[in-house]
Coordinates of C-alpha atoms in Angstrom, one line a residue:
M8 CA 26.0 -7.9 95.6
K9 CA 22.4 -7.9 97.3
M10 CA 21.9 -4.4 96.4
R11 CA 22.4 -5.1 92.6
S12 CA 19.9 -7.9 92.9
V13 CA 17.3 -6.0 94.3
A14 CA 17.8 -3.2 91.7
I15 CA 17.4 -5.7 89.1
C16 CA 14.3 -7.2 91.0
R17 CA 12.8 -3.6 90.9
V18 CA 13.5 -3.1 87.2
L19 CA 12.0 -6.3 86.3
S20 CA 9.0 -5.7 88.5
R21 CA 8.4 -2.4 87.0
A22 CA 8.9 -3.9 83.5
L23 CA 6.3 -6.4 83.9
Q24 CA 3.8 -4.2 85.6
R25 CA 4.1 -1.7 82.7
Q26 CA 3.8 -4.6 80.1
I27 CA 0.7 -5.9 81.7
S28 CA -0.8 -2.3 81.9
T29 CA 0.0 -1.7 78.4
A30 CA -1.5 -5.0 77.3
T31 CA -4.8 -4.2 79.1
V32 CA -5.1 -0.7 77.9
C33 CA -4.0 -1.5 74.2
S34 CA -6.6 -4.5 74.0
R35 CA -9.4 -2.2 75.3
S36 CA -8.6 0.9 73.3
R37 CA -6.6 0.0 70.2
I38 CA -8.6 2.2 67.9
L39 CA -9.9 4.8 70.5
H40 CA -6.4 5.9 72.0
P41 CA -3.6 5.7 69.4
V42 CA -1.7 8.4 71.0
L43 CA -1.8 6.6 74.6
M44 CA -0.5 3.5 72.6
A45 CA 2.4 5.5 71.4
R46 CA 3.2 7.0 74.3
Q47 CA 3.3 3.5 76.0
M48 CA 5.4 2.1 73.3
S49 CA 8.1 4.8 73.9
S50 CA 8.0 4.2 77.7
T51 CA 8.5 0.4 77.0
Q52 CA 11.5 1.1 75.0
R53 CA 13.0 3.2 77.6
L54 CA 12.3 0.6 80.1
N55 CA 14.0 -2.2 77.9
N56 CA 17.0 0.3 77.6
E57 CA 17.1 0.6 81.6
L58 CA 16.7 -3.2 81.9
I59 CA 19.6 -3.9 79.4
D60 CA 21.8 -1.5 81.3
A61 CA 21.1 -3.3 84.4
L62 CA 21.8 -6.5 83.1
K63 CA 25.0 -5.5 81.5
N64 CA 26.1 -4.0 84.8
E65 CA 25.3 -7.3 86.6
I66 CA 27.1 -9.6 84.2
T67 CA 30.2 -7.0 84.7
A68 CA 30.0 -7.4 88.4
E69 CA 29.8 -11.2 88.1
K70 CA 32.9 -11.4 85.8
Q71 CA 34.7 -9.5 88.3
L72 CA 33.7 -11.3 91.3
E73 CA 34.9 -14.5 89.3
K74 CA 38.3 -12.9 88.8
E75 CA 38.6 -11.9 92.3
N76 CA 37.4 -15.5 93.8
L77 CA 38.9 -17.7 91.3
R78 CA 42.1 -15.6 90.5
G79 CA 42.3 -17.1 87.1
E80 CA 42.5 -20.7 88.4
Q81 CA 40.1 -23.5 87.9
A82 CA 37.0 -24.1 90.0
P83 CA 37.6 -26.0 93.1
R84 CA 37.6 -29.7 93.5
I85 CA 35.3 -31.4 95.7
S86 CA 36.4 -34.7 97.2
G87 CA 34.5 -37.5 96.2
F88 CA 32.6 -36.1 93.2
E89 CA 33.4 -36.0 89.6
I90 CA 32.8 -32.6 88.2
T91 CA 32.2 -31.6 84.8
T92 CA 31.2 -28.1 83.5
D93 CA 29.5 -26.7 80.3
G94 CA 29.4 -23.1 80.2
A95 CA 27.5 -22.1 83.3
N96 CA 26.2 -25.6 84.0
V97 CA 28.0 -27.8 86.5
H98 CA 27.4 -31.4 87.0
L99 CA 28.5 -33.4 89.9
A100 CA 28.5 -37.0 89.9
K101 CA 29.4 -39.3 93.1
L102 CA 30.8 -42.7 92.6
H103 CA 29.6 -45.1 95.3
G104 CA 31.0 -48.6 94.4
K105 CA 30.2 -49.2 90.8
E106 CA 27.1 -46.9 91.0
K107 CA 27.4 -43.3 89.8

């Protein structure tokens, strides 16, 4: 799992570095180097596709882990807390006397 996270961080880092360098080069040489801009745009699309693939793989891995860990059951209960969920958001509320 940690290796997948490292791979995603690397892909995101490359994407950000290329986006920053593309923006810098494009703002300086918008008219002077149209071929350079086209090449950077095509590499940006390739990088976007890499990022999409990496995120799809991460989502698939997370769903598989959820199936393995929960085995189709509901999330575990935590004594003393009221748990409410909304999609990926989990809200824990602790009751202490009449206070929540």
